[in-house]
């Protein structure tokens, strides 16, 4: 079970990194100001998790 | 909006987010890595690591210190742990007070101040928990980490859909796989919290612990409060302690550990070892859901007008007035209760006494303050300072 959890945990970090990538791409592409700000704020928890800070 | 202005807005918002990220990140990082100083008291004869009892924990975040206070005189062995739930500070403060002050005339005392290190290194910003709290001492302020009830998701992830306690098979809430007082007796190949419980069970078995006490606090809305919860093996001692304390120092109840409620120390330690297991609860208004401003002041004074109002409507299981439940009262209750239980243990088990000296009782802690009993690390020898 512990090994399975470790594998899922690694996948979770990869998914977090993918979400950061998608959000960054969305920030670049969007023409809407509110969306750009929203995507920027959404980056925070994912970056903190990838860096293993929170 | 022109493309140029849009680009400026994007850059400014990213810059602001980066600033917030750095500020929050530094605070979270510092909290997770903050080391509390513990000055080895005059009675401490040995300081081991939890991994000495379970190798896989070596170097992990939960490899806490195990302090051994040995009188050298044959007697019983007692084990006291704090910070099973690090959001209940009276537990770790009492345990540290014992480590820095206790001398034994007979038997041995083993103490773990921060039983679940991982949970003590994560707070709960969503509930406005402070990151730290400070205790006034004669030599200045002593700073402690405020923790959470559950191990950090950084150390234990993901949670299962439903947590199945081992070996009972009882179904518990998913996040309780990270709750140190739901994962007893632990599992060698489980998640880190279960492994930590497993290591503690090894301490109990290898050191031949006779009596085990787990220090907690509870919200006043919770029925199990201001009480001694005892495994059936310790019911006589707990009942007698409740009566004697209530007649001499403060009111405290006694409850039987339910036989079908698994994962908790008062049940599993008693069931899976020779030790008598007991859990103590002190009142902590900070944990009440109806509380108002959630800050360090509430944590340490236990004063909250909304909790008082809840009491007036009969919604609480413990009394509260404008004086609240200060931390010194809560630590004092734990000190006296632990001392009383050990005294009674000796009376009930001749030849297995654990005689503790130089630990203050309730009245002394309330009068002098908890901080009065903490030693000044700046005046201690480097080799006498340990970190939690």
Short mmCIF file of C-alpha atoms in Angstrom, two decimals:
data_model
loop_
_atom_site.label_atom_id
_atom_site.label_comp_id
_atom_site.label_asym_id
_atom_site.label_seq_id
_atom_site.Cartn_x
_atom_site.Cartn_y
_atom_site.Cartn_z
CA UNK A 1 0.00 0.00 0.00
CA UNK A 2 2.84 2.38 0.88
CA UNK A 3 4.45 1.81 -2.53
CA UNK A 4 1.15 2.43 -4.29
CA UNK A 5 0.73 5.63 -2.32
CA UNK A 6 4.22 6.76 -3.29
CA UNK A 7 3.43 6.18 -6.97
CA UNK A 8 0.16 8.12 -6.68
CA UNK A 9 1.97 10.88 -4.80
CA UNK A 10 4.52 11.25 -7.61
CA UNK A 11 1.67 11.30 -10.14
CA UNK A 12 0.04 14.04 -8.08
CA UNK A 13 3.16 16.21 -8.34
CA UNK A 14 3.29 15.58 -12.09
CA UNK A 15 -0.38 16.56 -12.40
CA UNK A 16 0.32 19.70 -10.35
CA UNK A 17 3.17 20.58 -12.69
CA UNK A 18 0.91 19.99 -15.68
CA UNK A 19 -1.75 22.28 -14.19
CA UNK A 20 0.89 24.99 -13.70
CA UNK A 21 1.89 24.57 -17.34
CA UNK A 22 -1.75 24.80 -18.52
CA UNK A 23 -2.42 27.87 -16.37
CA UNK A 24 0.73 29.61 -17.58
CA UNK A 25 -0.26 28.89 -21.17
CA UNK A 26 -3.78 30.19 -20.49
CA UNK A 27 -2.38 33.40 -19.00
CA UNK A 28 -0.34 33.98 -22.14
CA UNK A 29 -3.22 33.23 -24.52
CA UNK A 30 -6.17 34.89 -22.84
CA UNK A 31 -7.45 38.28 -24.02
CA UNK A 32 -9.59 38.71 -20.90
CA UNK A 33 -8.09 40.69 -18.00
CA UNK A 34 -10.14 38.99 -15.29
CA UNK A 35 -9.18 35.54 -16.57
CA UNK A 36 -5.49 36.51 -16.58
CA UNK A 37 -5.67 37.64 -12.94
CA UNK A 38 -7.70 34.57 -11.94
CA UNK A 39 -5.23 32.17 -13.57
CA UNK A 40 -2.33 33.96 -11.88
CA UNK A 41 -3.87 33.55 -8.44
CA UNK A 42 -4.68 29.90 -9.18
CA UNK A 43 -0.98 29.23 -9.77
CA UNK A 44 -0.08 29.76 -6.12
CA UNK A 45 -1.21 26.52 -4.40
CA UNK A 46 0.14 24.38 -7.21
CA UNK A 47 3.58 26.02 -7.14
CA UNK A 48 3.71 25.77 -3.32
CA UNK A 49 2.88 22.07 -3.54
CA UNK A 50 5.42 21.35 -6.30
CA UNK A 51 8.09 23.05 -4.18
CA UNK A 52 6.92 20.94 -1.20
CA UNK A 53 6.32 24.04 0.90
CA UNK A 54 2.59 23.66 1.53
CA UNK B 1 -8.00 46.95 -23.98
CA UNK B 2 -4.94 47.13 -26.18
CA UNK B 3 -2.52 44.22 -26.36
CA UNK B 4 0.13 46.35 -24.67
CA UNK B 5 -2.11 47.19 -21.69
CA UNK B 6 -3.23 43.59 -21.42
CA UNK B 7 0.39 42.49 -21.30
CA UNK B 8 1.09 45.03 -18.53
CA UNK B 9 -1.88 43.77 -16.49
CA UNK B 10 -0.69 40.19 -16.90
CA UNK B 11 2.85 41.05 -15.84
CA UNK B 12 1.68 43.09 -12.84
CA UNK B 13 -0.71 40.35 -11.64
CA UNK B 14 2.02 37.73 -12.02
CA UNK B 15 4.43 39.96 -10.11
CA UNK B 16 1.92 40.45 -7.28
CA UNK B 17 1.24 36.73 -7.14
CA UNK B 18 4.99 36.08 -7.06
CA UNK B 19 5.38 38.46 -4.11
CA UNK B 20 2.49 36.78 -2.25
CA UNK B 21 3.95 33.39 -3.13
CA UNK B 22 7.37 34.30 -1.75
CA UNK B 23 5.98 35.85 1.46
CA UNK B 24 3.66 32.91 2.15
CA UNK B 25 6.27 30.39 1.04
CA UNK B 26 8.90 31.77 3.42
CA UNK B 27 6.42 31.65 6.33
CA UNK B 28 5.34 28.09 5.58
CA UNK B 29 8.96 26.99 5.05
CA UNK B 30 10.16 28.60 8.29
CA UNK B 31 7.29 27.09 10.27
CA UNK B 32 7.95 23.60 8.93
CA UNK B 33 11.65 23.88 9.74
CA UNK B 34 11.45 25.76 13.05
CA UNK B 35 13.26 23.90 15.82
CA UNK B 36 12.05 24.17 19.40
CA UNK B 37 14.80 24.06 22.01
CA UNK B 38 14.56 21.58 24.86
CA UNK B 39 17.06 21.77 27.71
CA UNK B 40 17.79 18.35 29.12
CA UNK B 41 16.64 18.33 32.73
CA UNK B 42 18.64 17.06 35.72
CA UNK B 43 16.89 13.69 35.66
CA UNK B 44 17.31 12.83 31.97
CA UNK B 45 19.76 9.96 31.68
CA UNK B 46 19.43 9.11 27.99
CA UNK B 47 17.96 10.62 24.83
CA UNK B 48 17.17 8.16 22.07
CA UNK B 49 15.46 8.54 18.70
CA UNK B 50 12.18 6.92 17.75
CA UNK B 51 14.00 5.26 14.85
CA UNK B 52 16.05 3.32 17.42
CA UNK B 53 12.87 1.30 17.82
CA UNK B 54 11.86 1.20 14.16
CA UNK B 55 14.64 1.66 11.63
CA UNK B 56 12.52 2.81 8.62
CA UNK B 57 11.71 6.07 10.42
CA UNK B 58 15.39 7.04 10.56
CA UNK B 59 15.87 10.46 8.99
CA UNK B 60 12.14 10.92 8.46
CA UNK B 61 10.25 13.94 9.75
CA UNK B 62 8.65 11.83 12.50
CA UNK B 63 11.93 10.60 13.99
CA UNK B 64 11.36 12.39 17.31
CA UNK B 65 13.40 12.35 20.51
CA UNK B 66 12.65 9.82 23.23
CA UNK B 67 13.77 11.15 26.61
CA UNK B 68 14.50 8.60 29.32
CA UNK B 69 14.57 9.63 32.98
CA UNK B 70 15.91 6.71 34.98
CA UNK B 71 16.23 6.78 38.74
CA UNK B 72 18.52 3.76 38.73
CA UNK B 73 16.28 2.31 41.45
CA UNK B 74 14.16 -0.66 40.40
CA UNK B 75 10.49 0.15 39.93
CA UNK B 76 7.97 0.59 37.17
CA UNK B 77 8.27 2.22 33.75
CA UNK B 78 5.92 5.01 32.73
CA UNK B 79 5.58 6.58 29.29
CA UNK B 80 4.20 10.08 28.73
CA UNK B 81 3.55 11.53 25.27
CA UNK B 82 2.53 15.00 24.14
CA UNK B 83 1.55 16.43 20.77
CA UNK B 84 -0.39 13.45 19.50
CA UNK B 85 -2.51 16.34 18.28
CA UNK B 86 -0.21 19.38 18.00
CA UNK B 87 -3.17 21.79 17.95
CA UNK B 88 -3.54 20.91 21.65
CA UNK B 89 -0.52 22.72 23.14
CA UNK B 90 -1.03 21.76 26.80
CA UNK B 91 0.12 18.27 25.78
CA UNK B 92 3.58 19.14 24.46
CA UNK B 93 4.08 21.91 27.06
CA UNK B 94 3.38 19.46 29.90
CA UNK B 95 5.63 16.81 28.37
CA UNK B 96 8.45 19.34 27.98
CA UNK B 97 7.93 20.55 31.55
CA UNK B 98 8.47 16.97 32.73
CA UNK B 99 11.62 16.56 30.61
CA UNK B 100 13.15 19.81 31.88
CA UNK B 101 12.26 19.32 35.56
CA UNK B 102 11.50 15.75 36.58
CA UNK B 103 13.81 13.71 38.76
CA UNK B 104 12.88 10.20 39.71
CA UNK B 105 13.37 8.57 43.08
CA UNK B 106 12.18 5.20 41.83
CA UNK B 107 11.45 3.61 38.45
CA UNK B 108 11.76 5.09 34.97
CA UNK B 109 9.88 7.74 33.02
CA UNK B 110 10.00 7.90 29.22
CA UNK B 111 8.76 11.06 27.51
CA UNK B 112 8.05 12.04 23.90
CA UNK B 113 7.32 15.76 23.64
CA UNK B 114 6.32 15.92 19.98
CA UNK B 115 4.90 12.50 19.17
CA UNK B 116 3.69 13.48 15.71
CA UNK B 117 6.34 15.86 14.38
CA UNK B 118 4.77 16.05 10.92
CA UNK B 119 1.47 17.39 12.30
CA UNK B 120 3.35 19.89 14.44
CA UNK B 121 4.98 21.32 11.30
CA UNK B 122 1.79 22.21 9.45
CA UNK B 123 -0.83 24.68 10.55
CA UNK B 124 -4.39 25.32 9.39
CA UNK B 125 -4.51 28.72 7.63
CA UNK B 126 -8.07 28.03 6.45
CA UNK B 127 -9.16 28.08 10.09
CA UNK B 128 -6.96 31.12 10.84
CA UNK B 129 -4.63 29.13 13.10
CA UNK B 130 -1.53 31.09 14.15
CA UNK B 131 1.79 29.62 13.03
CA UNK B 132 3.40 30.03 16.46
CA UNK B 133 2.66 30.82 20.08
CA UNK B 134 4.95 32.14 22.78
CA UNK B 135 5.13 31.38 26.48
CA UNK B 136 6.44 34.00 28.90
CA UNK B 137 9.39 32.82 30.98
CA UNK B 138 11.58 34.59 33.56
CA UNK B 139 14.30 34.85 30.89
CA UNK B 140 12.15 35.98 27.93
CA UNK B 141 9.65 34.53 25.50
CA UNK B 142 9.82 30.91 24.42
CA UNK B 143 8.41 30.22 20.97
CA UNK B 144 6.56 27.06 19.94
CA UNK B 145 5.11 25.81 16.66
CA UNK B 146 1.32 25.68 16.51
CA UNK B 147 0.40 22.50 14.69
CA UNK B 148 -2.56 20.70 13.24
CA UNK B 149 -4.55 17.60 14.16
CA UNK B 150 -3.34 15.64 11.13
CA UNK B 151 0.09 14.85 9.69
CA UNK B 152 1.11 17.13 6.85
CA UNK B 153 -0.06 16.06 3.39
CA UNK B 154 3.55 16.74 2.35
CA UNK B 155 4.48 13.62 4.33
CA UNK B 156 1.42 11.46 3.75
CA UNK B 157 -0.47 11.61 0.50
CA UNK B 158 -2.93 10.66 -0.90
CA UNK B 159 -5.59 9.87 1.68
CA UNK B 160 -7.75 6.81 1.00
CA UNK B 161 -11.47 7.11 0.25
CA UNK B 162 -12.10 5.56 3.66
CA UNK B 163 -9.44 4.84 6.25
CA UNK B 164 -9.51 1.25 7.45
CA UNK B 165 -7.83 0.98 10.84
CA UNK B 166 -5.36 -1.89 11.15
CA UNK B 167 -5.83 -4.53 12.50
CA UNK B 168 -9.39 -3.84 13.73
CA UNK B 169 -10.80 -3.20 10.25
CA UNK B 170 -12.90 -0.36 11.64
CA UNK B 171 -13.86 2.24 9.04
CA UNK B 172 -12.84 5.80 9.85
CA UNK B 173 -12.86 9.14 8.03
CA UNK B 174 -10.42 9.36 5.13
CA UNK B 175 -8.14 12.01 6.69
CA UNK B 176 -7.76 9.96 9.87
CA UNK B 177 -5.05 7.94 8.12
CA UNK B 178 -3.02 11.04 9.10
CA UNK B 179 -4.48 11.29 12.63
CA UNK B 180 -1.96 9.94 15.14
CA UNK B 181 -4.72 9.14 17.61
CA UNK B 182 -6.74 7.09 15.12
CA UNK B 183 -3.91 4.99 13.73
CA UNK B 184 -2.90 3.02 16.83
CA UNK B 185 -1.48 0.39 17.10
CA UNK B 186 0.09 1.24 13.77
CA UNK B 187 1.42 -0.77 10.89
CA UNK B 188 5.03 -1.38 9.84
CA UNK B 189 4.28 -1.03 6.13
CA UNK B 190 1.57 1.64 6.44
CA UNK B 191 1.61 5.39 5.86
CA UNK B 192 4.01 7.48 7.93
CA UNK B 193 1.52 8.14 10.75
CA UNK B 194 0.77 4.42 11.07
CA UNK B 195 4.50 3.70 11.01
CA UNK B 196 4.99 6.23 13.80
CA UNK B 197 2.37 4.50 15.96
CA UNK B 198 4.04 1.19 15.19
CA UNK B 199 7.36 2.64 16.38
CA UNK B 200 5.75 3.88 19.60
CA UNK B 201 4.29 0.43 20.20
CA UNK B 202 7.84 -0.92 19.83
CA UNK B 203 9.02 1.57 22.48
CA UNK B 204 6.27 0.35 24.80
CA UNK B 205 7.13 -3.32 24.25
CA UNK B 206 10.93 -3.05 24.21
CA UNK B 207 11.14 -0.75 27.24
CA UNK B 208 8.59 -2.80 29.18
CA UNK B 209 6.26 0.15 29.76
CA UNK B 210 3.80 -0.44 32.60
CA UNK B 211 1.65 2.65 32.28
CA UNK B 212 1.17 4.91 29.26
CA UNK B 213 -0.37 8.40 29.30
CA UNK B 214 -1.36 10.37 26.18
CA UNK B 215 -1.93 14.13 26.76
CA UNK B 216 -4.74 15.90 24.90
CA UNK B 217 -7.10 18.87 24.90
CA UNK B 218 -10.64 19.14 23.61
CA UNK B 219 -13.27 21.68 22.61
CA UNK B 220 -15.99 22.39 25.16
CA UNK B 221 -18.62 21.27 22.65
CA UNK B 222 -17.16 17.76 22.84
CA UNK B 223 -18.54 15.46 25.55
CA UNK B 224 -15.19 13.82 26.33
CA UNK B 225 -13.62 16.74 28.18
CA UNK B 226 -11.95 17.47 31.54
CA UNK B 227 -11.60 13.78 31.99
CA UNK B 228 -9.40 10.73 32.26
CA UNK B 229 -10.17 8.12 29.61
CA UNK B 230 -8.93 4.73 30.70
CA UNK B 231 -8.53 1.27 29.26
CA UNK B 232 -10.30 -1.26 31.50
CA UNK B 233 -6.87 -2.30 32.84
CA UNK B 234 -6.48 1.21 34.31
CA UNK B 235 -10.07 1.92 35.30
CA UNK B 236 -9.41 1.54 39.04
CA UNK B 237 -6.48 3.99 38.95
CA UNK B 238 -8.33 6.48 36.75
CA UNK B 239 -11.45 6.34 38.90
CA UNK B 240 -9.48 6.85 42.09
CA UNK B 241 -7.46 9.69 40.49
CA UNK B 242 -10.68 11.38 39.40
CA UNK B 243 -12.13 11.22 42.91
CA UNK B 244 -8.98 12.40 44.66
CA UNK B 245 -8.30 15.26 42.24
CA UNK B 246 -11.92 16.40 42.35
CA UNK B 247 -11.87 16.49 46.14
CA UNK B 248 -8.49 18.19 46.47
CA UNK B 249 -7.49 20.19 43.37
CA UNK B 250 -10.01 20.51 40.50
CA UNK B 251 -12.98 18.71 39.04
CA UNK B 252 -12.09 15.96 36.58
CA UNK B 253 -14.13 13.03 35.36
CA UNK B 254 -13.34 9.49 34.33
CA UNK B 255 -14.53 7.57 31.29
CA UNK B 256 -14.08 4.01 30.13
CA UNK B 257 -12.39 3.51 26.80
CA UNK B 258 -15.13 2.00 24.56
CA UNK B 259 -14.10 -1.53 23.56
CA UNK B 260 -15.37 -1.12 20.02
CA UNK B 261 -13.81 2.28 19.31
CA UNK B 262 -10.53 1.53 17.59
CA UNK B 263 -7.45 3.48 16.62
CA UNK B 264 -7.21 5.52 19.82
CA UNK B 265 -4.34 5.17 22.27
CA UNK B 266 -6.51 4.47 25.32
CA UNK B 267 -7.92 1.42 23.53
CA UNK B 268 -5.13 0.06 21.34
CA UNK B 269 -2.10 0.49 23.61
CA UNK B 270 -3.93 -1.42 26.32
CA UNK B 271 -5.15 -4.10 23.89
CA UNK B 272 -1.84 -4.64 22.09
CA UNK B 273 0.67 -4.40 24.94
CA UNK B 274 1.01 -5.14 28.63
CA UNK B 275 0.79 -1.43 29.44
CA UNK B 276 -2.16 0.28 31.08
CA UNK B 277 -3.26 3.04 28.70
CA UNK B 278 -4.77 6.33 29.77
CA UNK B 279 -5.64 9.53 27.90
CA UNK B 280 -6.15 12.95 29.51
CA UNK B 281 -8.37 15.73 28.15
CA UNK B 282 -8.19 19.39 29.22
CA UNK B 283 -10.56 22.12 27.96
CA UNK B 284 -9.33 24.20 25.01
CA UNK B 285 -11.89 26.82 23.83
CA UNK B 286 -9.65 27.57 20.82
CA UNK B 287 -10.96 24.36 19.26
CA UNK B 288 -14.65 25.18 19.61
CA UNK B 289 -16.40 25.73 16.29
CA UNK B 290 -18.43 28.62 17.70
CA UNK B 291 -15.31 30.57 18.70
CA UNK B 292 -14.71 34.14 17.59
CA UNK B 293 -11.36 35.62 16.58
CA UNK B 294 -8.95 32.72 16.23
CA UNK B 295 -5.51 33.87 17.30
CA UNK B 296 -2.65 33.26 19.71
CA UNK B 297 -4.49 35.19 22.45
CA UNK B 298 -7.45 32.82 22.33
CA UNK B 299 -5.10 29.83 22.23
CA UNK B 300 -3.31 30.91 25.39
CA UNK B 301 -6.06 32.62 27.41
CA UNK B 302 -8.96 30.39 26.40
CA UNK B 303 -11.21 33.47 26.64
CA UNK B 304 -13.94 33.80 24.04
CA UNK B 305 -17.31 35.56 24.36
CA UNK B 306 -18.97 33.34 21.76
CA UNK B 307 -17.98 30.15 23.57
CA UNK B 308 -19.24 31.72 26.81
CA UNK B 309 -22.54 32.48 25.05
CA UNK B 310 -22.74 28.87 23.82
CA UNK B 311 -22.34 27.83 27.45
CA UNK B 312 -25.26 30.06 28.49
CA UNK B 313 -27.42 28.23 25.94
CA UNK B 314 -26.38 24.89 27.41
CA UNK B 315 -24.45 23.78 24.35
CA UNK B 316 -21.23 22.88 26.15
CA UNK B 317 -20.00 19.95 28.24
CA UNK B 318 -17.70 22.09 30.41
CA UNK B 319 -18.23 25.36 32.26
CA UNK B 320 -16.66 28.57 30.99
CA UNK B 321 -16.84 32.21 32.07
CA UNK B 322 -15.01 35.40 31.15
CA UNK B 323 -11.82 34.03 32.78
CA UNK B 324 -11.67 31.37 30.08
CA UNK B 325 -9.31 28.40 30.29
CA UNK B 326 -5.74 29.82 30.38
CA UNK B 327 -2.88 27.62 29.23
CA UNK B 328 -1.40 27.57 32.76
CA UNK B 329 -4.63 26.07 34.11
CA UNK B 330 -4.65 23.43 31.37
CA UNK B 331 -0.97 22.52 31.84
CA UNK B 332 -1.42 22.53 35.62
CA UNK B 333 -4.33 20.10 35.33
CA UNK B 334 -2.23 17.76 33.21
CA UNK B 335 0.72 17.95 35.64
CA UNK B 336 -1.37 17.13 38.70
CA UNK B 337 -3.33 14.41 36.93
CA UNK B 338 -0.19 12.69 35.67
CA UNK B 339 1.43 12.88 39.10
CA UNK B 340 -1.71 11.57 40.80
CA UNK B 341 -1.98 8.65 38.36
CA UNK B 342 1.66 7.70 38.93
CA UNK B 343 1.21 7.92 42.72
CA UNK B 344 -1.81 5.65 42.52
CA UNK B 345 -0.03 3.31 40.12
CA UNK B 346 2.62 2.83 42.80
CA UNK B 347 -0.02 2.25 45.50
CA UNK B 348 -1.80 -0.35 43.35
CA UNK B 349 1.40 -2.05 42.15
CA UNK B 350 3.98 -2.39 44.94
CA UNK B 351 7.46 -2.90 43.54
CA UNK B 352 6.57 -1.12 40.30
CA UNK B 353 6.44 2.42 41.63
CA UNK B 354 7.35 5.43 39.51
CA UNK B 355 8.20 8.18 41.99
CA UNK B 356 8.54 11.59 40.40
CA UNK B 357 10.01 14.66 42.08
CA UNK B 358 10.43 18.33 41.19
CA UNK B 359 7.41 18.52 38.88
CA UNK B 360 4.95 21.24 39.95
CA UNK B 361 1.31 20.52 40.72
CA UNK B 362 -1.74 22.46 39.55
CA UNK B 363 -1.61 25.32 42.09
CA UNK B 364 2.08 25.96 41.47
CA UNK B 365 1.74 26.06 37.68
CA UNK B 366 -1.26 28.41 37.90
CA UNK B 367 0.56 30.66 40.37
CA UNK B 368 3.98 30.75 38.68
CA UNK B 369 3.00 30.20 35.05
CA UNK B 370 4.10 27.40 32.75
CA UNK B 371 7.09 29.39 31.48
CA UNK B 372 8.56 29.55 34.98
CA UNK B 373 9.48 25.87 34.63
CA UNK B 374 11.29 26.09 31.29
CA UNK B 375 15.07 26.31 31.39
CA UNK B 376 17.02 29.02 29.59
CA UNK B 377 18.79 27.45 26.57
CA UNK B 378 21.32 30.31 26.48
CA UNK B 379 22.60 29.26 29.90
CA UNK B 380 22.69 25.54 29.14
CA UNK B 381 25.60 23.52 27.82
CA UNK B 382 25.34 22.85 24.08
CA UNK B 383 25.28 19.11 24.64
CA UNK B 384 22.26 19.53 26.95
CA UNK B 385 20.12 21.18 24.26
CA UNK B 386 17.89 19.04 22.08
CA UNK B 387 15.57 20.10 19.31
CA UNK B 388 11.98 19.21 18.62
#
